[in-house]
């Protein structure tokens, strides 16, 4: 299995992660129509996005390096949304 990450693809993934992170970091969580509990929860998620995105970006790069160009993404998480 090839796990050499193409620098061009790596840069594309990094740029996409930055765009998404920048957009999500501008969300005013306090103005969302959510309960107080969910505002706190979402606020904590937004503050921890860089770490989560770093992990997901690395996994995506490994998948691309292994030749998984077309696939399905399954969200294995749980919680609101």
mmCIF file of C-alpha atoms in Angstrom:
data_model
loop_
_atom_site.group_PDB
_atom_site.id
_atom_site.type_symbol
_atom_site.label_atom_id
_atom_site.label_comp_id
_atom_site.label_asym_id
_atom_site.label_seq_id
_atom_site.Cartn_x
_atom_site.Cartn_y
_atom_site.Cartn_z
ATOM 1 C CA UNK A 1 0.000 0.000 0.000
ATOM 2 C CA UNK A 2 1.365 3.403 -1.013
ATOM 3 C CA UNK A 3 1.303 5.905 1.842
ATOM 4 C CA UNK A 4 3.370 8.634 0.216
ATOM 5 C CA UNK A 5 1.330 11.809 0.472
ATOM 6 C CA UNK A 6 1.354 13.953 -2.677
ATOM 7 C CA UNK A 7 2.471 17.450 -1.569
ATOM 8 C CA UNK A 8 -0.005 19.074 -3.981
ATOM 9 C CA UNK A 9 -2.930 17.121 -2.543
ATOM 10 C CA UNK A 10 -1.687 17.767 0.972
ATOM 11 C CA UNK A 11 -1.682 21.508 0.272
ATOM 12 C CA UNK A 12 -5.209 21.285 -1.181
ATOM 13 C CA UNK A 13 -6.489 19.509 1.929
ATOM 14 C CA UNK A 14 -4.749 22.042 4.192
ATOM 15 C CA UNK A 15 -6.258 24.946 2.238
ATOM 16 C CA UNK A 16 -9.756 23.424 2.431
ATOM 17 C CA UNK A 17 -9.384 22.851 6.173
ATOM 18 C CA UNK A 18 -8.279 26.464 6.651
ATOM 19 C CA UNK A 19 -11.245 27.800 4.655
ATOM 20 C CA UNK A 20 -13.723 25.716 6.641
ATOM 21 C CA UNK A 21 -12.085 26.538 9.962
ATOM 22 C CA UNK A 22 -12.069 30.263 9.147
ATOM 23 C CA UNK A 23 -15.765 30.182 8.263
ATOM 24 C CA UNK A 24 -16.795 28.232 11.337
ATOM 25 C CA UNK A 25 -14.707 30.384 13.667
ATOM 26 C CA UNK A 26 -16.796 33.428 12.715
ATOM 27 C CA UNK A 27 -20.068 31.885 13.896
ATOM 28 C CA UNK A 28 -21.602 33.841 16.768
ATOM 29 C CA UNK A 29 -22.639 30.872 18.896
ATOM 30 C CA UNK A 30 -24.468 33.054 21.407
ATOM 31 C CA UNK A 31 -26.866 34.306 18.721
ATOM 32 C CA UNK A 32 -27.874 30.811 17.578
ATOM 33 C CA UNK A 33 -31.380 29.634 18.515
ATOM 34 C CA UNK A 34 -30.109 26.959 20.897
ATOM 35 C CA UNK A 35 -30.607 26.087 24.527
ATOM 36 C CA UNK A 36 -28.011 27.365 26.977
ATOM 37 C CA UNK A 37 -26.580 23.859 27.240
ATOM 38 C CA UNK A 38 -26.174 23.526 23.470
ATOM 39 C CA UNK A 39 -24.644 27.011 23.202
ATOM 40 C CA UNK A 40 -21.961 25.961 25.683
ATOM 41 C CA UNK A 41 -21.496 22.646 23.862
ATOM 42 C CA UNK A 42 -21.197 24.253 20.423
ATOM 43 C CA UNK A 43 -18.913 26.946 21.832
ATOM 44 C CA UNK A 44 -16.571 24.261 23.125
ATOM 45 C CA UNK A 45 -16.646 22.473 19.770
ATOM 46 C CA UNK A 46 -15.830 25.643 17.852
ATOM 47 C CA UNK A 47 -12.907 26.383 20.157
ATOM 48 C CA UNK A 48 -11.464 22.904 19.586
ATOM 49 C CA UNK A 49 -11.859 22.834 15.790
ATOM 50 C CA UNK A 50 -8.158 23.178 14.908
ATOM 51 C CA UNK A 51 -7.253 19.962 16.741
ATOM 52 C CA UNK A 52 -10.158 18.007 15.280
ATOM 53 C CA UNK A 53 -9.507 19.263 11.775
ATOM 54 C CA UNK A 54 -5.825 18.408 12.033
ATOM 55 C CA UNK A 55 -6.729 14.793 12.829
ATOM 56 C CA UNK A 56 -9.352 14.522 10.072
ATOM 57 C CA UNK A 57 -7.064 16.182 7.514
ATOM 58 C CA UNK A 58 -4.306 13.686 8.296
ATOM 59 C CA UNK A 59 -6.706 10.759 7.864
ATOM 60 C CA UNK A 60 -7.934 12.198 4.563
ATOM 61 C CA UNK A 61 -4.368 12.626 3.311
ATOM 62 C CA UNK A 62 -3.565 9.022 4.211
ATOM 63 C CA UNK A 63 -6.685 7.818 2.395
ATOM 64 C CA UNK A 64 -5.751 9.819 -0.694
ATOM 65 C CA UNK A 65 -2.186 8.480 -0.556
ATOM 66 C CA UNK A 66 -3.565 4.939 -0.418
ATOM 67 C CA UNK A 67 -5.510 5.538 -3.605
ATOM 68 C CA UNK A 68 -8.947 6.070 -2.135
ATOM 69 C CA UNK A 69 -10.016 8.789 -4.582
ATOM 70 C CA UNK A 70 -13.751 8.161 -4.542
ATOM 71 C CA UNK A 71 -15.391 6.985 -1.405
ATOM 72 C CA UNK A 72 -18.107 7.600 1.133
ATOM 73 C CA UNK A 73 -17.553 9.488 4.344
ATOM 74 C CA UNK A 74 -19.286 8.138 7.422
ATOM 75 C CA UNK A 75 -19.688 10.383 10.435
ATOM 76 C CA UNK A 76 -19.165 8.029 13.341
ATOM 77 C CA UNK A 77 -19.736 10.705 15.964
ATOM 78 C CA UNK A 78 -22.751 11.324 18.110
ATOM 79 C CA UNK A 79 -24.334 14.352 19.630
ATOM 80 C CA UNK A 80 -26.375 17.265 18.397
ATOM 81 C CA UNK A 81 -26.736 17.743 14.668
#
